[in-house]
GROMACS .gro file of C-alpha atoms in nm:
model
  142
    1MET     CA    1  -2.127   1.858  -3.585
    2ASP     CA    2  -1.812   1.719  -3.718
    3ILE     CA    3  -1.937   1.319  -3.581
    4ALA     CA    4  -2.243   1.439  -3.730
    5ALA     CA    5  -2.139   1.492  -4.128
    6LEU     CA    6  -1.992   1.106  -4.062
    7ILE     CA    7  -2.335   0.956  -4.007
    8ALA     CA    8  -2.425   1.172  -4.326
    9TRP     CA    9  -2.166   1.050  -4.513
   10VAL     CA   10  -2.191   0.703  -4.428
   11ILE     CA   11  -2.525   0.759  -4.503
   12THR     CA   12  -2.433   0.821  -4.788
   13ALA     CA   13  -2.203   0.616  -4.895
   14LEU     CA   14  -2.489   0.345  -4.845
   15GLY     CA   15  -2.672   0.484  -5.125
   16GLY     CA   16  -2.310   0.500  -5.347
   17PHE     CA   17  -2.319   0.144  -5.295
   18TYR     CA   18  -2.650   0.030  -5.348
   19MET     CA   19  -2.669   0.204  -5.667
   20LEU     CA   20  -2.306   0.126  -5.750
   21GLY     CA   21  -2.387  -0.261  -5.651
   22THR     CA   22  -2.726  -0.234  -5.888
   23TRP     CA   23  -2.525  -0.097  -6.176
   24LEU     CA   24  -2.260  -0.343  -6.172
   25SER     CA   25  -2.546  -0.627  -6.194
   26ARG     CA   26  -2.693  -0.526  -6.442
   27GLY     CA   27  -2.424  -0.455  -6.650
   28GLY     CA   28  -2.284  -0.115  -6.626
   29ALA     CA   29  -1.913  -0.178  -6.568
   30LYS     CA   30  -1.932  -0.370  -6.965
   31GLY     CA   31  -1.987  -0.070  -7.080
   32GLY     CA   32  -2.319  -0.106  -7.313
   33SER     CA   33  -2.571   0.102  -7.331
   34SER     CA   34  -2.507   0.280  -7.016
   35ARG     CA   35  -2.485   0.643  -7.001
   36LEU     CA   36  -2.250   0.713  -6.672
   37PRO     CA   37  -1.921   0.630  -6.848
   38VAL     CA   38  -1.674   0.341  -6.602
   39PRO     CA   39  -1.433   0.678  -6.556
   40VAL     CA   40  -1.655   0.863  -6.411
   41VAL     CA   41  -1.861   0.600  -6.134
   42PHE     CA   42  -1.543   0.444  -6.034
   43GLY     CA   43  -1.393   0.798  -5.975
   44HIS     CA   44  -1.654   0.900  -5.812
   45PHE     CA   45  -1.641   0.629  -5.545
   46ALA     CA   46  -1.295   0.580  -5.501
   47LEU     CA   47  -1.269   0.992  -5.446
   48ALA     CA   48  -1.590   0.996  -5.195
   49ALA     CA   49  -1.377   0.637  -5.004
   50ALA     CA   50  -1.057   0.859  -4.964
   51GLY     CA   51  -1.227   1.154  -4.832
   52LEU     CA   52  -1.416   0.930  -4.629
   53VAL     CA   53  -1.118   0.736  -4.510
   54VAL     CA   54  -0.915   1.153  -4.464
   55TRP     CA   55  -1.286   1.236  -4.225
   56ILE     CA   56  -1.211   0.969  -4.003
   57VAL     CA   57  -0.891   1.038  -3.957
   58TYR     CA   58  -0.993   1.404  -3.909
   59LEU     CA   59  -1.196   1.326  -3.584
   60ILE     CA   60  -0.917   1.094  -3.431
   61ALA     CA   61  -0.636   1.300  -3.511
   62ASP     CA   62  -0.867   1.667  -3.543
   63LYS     CA   63  -0.628   1.818  -3.720
   64ASP     CA   64  -0.792   2.143  -3.937
   65VAL     CA   65  -0.558   2.022  -4.266
   66LEU     CA   66  -0.775   1.693  -4.250
   67ALA     CA   67  -1.078   1.875  -4.287
   68TRP     CA   68  -1.035   2.064  -4.506
   69THR     CA   69  -0.840   1.772  -4.722
   70ALA     CA   70  -1.182   1.563  -4.668
   71PHE     CA   71  -1.371   1.929  -4.842
   72GLY     CA   72  -1.151   1.935  -5.095
   73LEU     CA   73  -1.203   1.578  -5.194
   74LEU     CA   74  -1.541   1.657  -5.153
   75VAL     CA   75  -1.558   1.907  -5.433
   76PRO     CA   76  -1.485   1.697  -5.720
   77VAL     CA   77  -1.687   1.425  -5.563
   78ALA     CA   78  -1.970   1.641  -5.590
   79LEU     CA   79  -1.901   1.719  -5.979
   80LEU     CA   80  -1.902   1.373  -6.104
   81GLY     CA   81  -2.215   1.337  -5.852
   82PHE     CA   82  -2.360   1.588  -6.094
   83ALA     CA   83  -2.247   1.495  -6.401
   84MET     CA   84  -2.438   1.124  -6.332
   85LEU     CA   85  -2.719   1.277  -6.222
   86ALA     CA   86  -2.773   1.506  -6.528
   87ARG     CA   87  -2.668   1.181  -6.728
   88TRP     CA   88  -2.928   0.983  -6.536
   89ILE     CA   89  -3.206   1.205  -6.572
   90PRO     CA   90  -3.324   1.110  -6.917
   91VAL     CA   91  -3.285   0.758  -6.872
   92TYR     CA   92  -3.505   0.767  -6.521
   93ARG     CA   93  -3.731   0.987  -6.799
   94ALA     CA   94  -3.724   0.718  -7.120
   95ARG     CA   95  -3.831   0.422  -6.848
   96SER     CA   96  -4.114   0.670  -6.687
   97ALA     CA   97  -4.244   0.691  -7.034
   98ALA     CA   98  -4.158   0.290  -7.169
   99PRO     CA   99  -4.154   0.084  -6.864
  100ALA     CA  100  -3.983  -0.280  -6.866
  101VAL     CA  101  -4.131  -0.548  -6.942
  102ALA     CA  102  -4.109  -0.803  -6.674
  103GLY     CA  103  -3.748  -0.997  -6.683
  104GLU     CA  104  -3.606  -0.805  -6.956
  105GLN     CA  105  -3.283  -0.671  -6.956
  106SER     CA  106  -3.341  -0.379  -7.217
  107GLY     CA  107  -3.139   0.025  -7.164
  108PRO     CA  108  -2.913   0.111  -6.964
  109ALA     CA  109  -2.753  -0.033  -6.606
  110GLU     CA  110  -2.902   0.303  -6.463
  111ARG     CA  111  -3.278   0.266  -6.529
  112TYR     CA  112  -3.322   0.034  -6.248
  113PHE     CA  113  -3.234   0.326  -5.981
  114PRO     CA  114  -3.489   0.369  -5.760
  115VAL     CA  115  -3.552   0.718  -5.706
  116PRO     CA  116  -3.589   0.733  -5.330
  117VAL     CA  117  -3.237   0.591  -5.363
  118VAL     CA  118  -3.068   0.824  -5.560
  119ALA     CA  119  -3.328   1.162  -5.370
  120GLY     CA  120  -3.101   1.005  -5.104
  121HIS     CA  121  -2.824   0.996  -5.170
  122GLY     CA  122  -2.811   1.336  -5.374
  123LEU     CA  123  -2.989   1.501  -5.013
  124PHE     CA  124  -2.742   1.313  -4.775
  125ALA     CA  125  -2.437   1.480  -5.029
  126VAL     CA  126  -2.546   1.803  -4.980
  127ILE     CA  127  -2.558   1.774  -4.624
  128THR     CA  128  -2.232   1.616  -4.589
  129VAL     CA  129  -2.024   1.863  -4.826
  130VAL     CA  130  -2.184   2.127  -4.585
  131LEU     CA  131  -2.116   1.959  -4.289
  132VAL     CA  132  -1.777   1.903  -4.335
  133LEU     CA  133  -1.695   2.250  -4.493
  134LEU     CA  134  -1.869   2.406  -4.146
  135THR     CA  135  -1.656   2.205  -3.982
  136ALA     CA  136  -1.334   2.310  -4.145
  137LEU     CA  137  -1.493   2.637  -4.096
  138GLY     CA  138  -1.476   2.579  -3.734
  139ILE     CA  139  -1.838   2.694  -3.762
  140GLY     CA  140  -2.006   2.458  -3.434
  141GLY     CA  141  -1.725   2.370  -3.288
  142SER     CA  142  -1.609   2.029  -3.131
   0.00000   0.00000   0.00000
């Protein structure tokens, strides 16, 4: 189960990197019209990356405290993720109501997030949290 959590975490990270790259390339970090606050985006990224590093160290060292530390880092990551999702949904709805004109760079940077990437990132994030928690609880043993 611990390896399954690692795989889910890496897949989640790939989706997150894609969205972060899209957000940055569309000017999200410059503030502008983005509804996603820069500290929230980078806090989510930093905590998730730190948690992944702790999880990899847990896989090597097999110390329960590291599994619980990784889970503890995932809690604020998930909360920040839900906050960003709540702020992205109105942007998505507005995009659906008035699609962008070809070549036009208007609206928040997050309007360019593909829905399948957002959904996949969220789904694999939930799977990751559940697998990390189950591993920390000793369920599914290794």
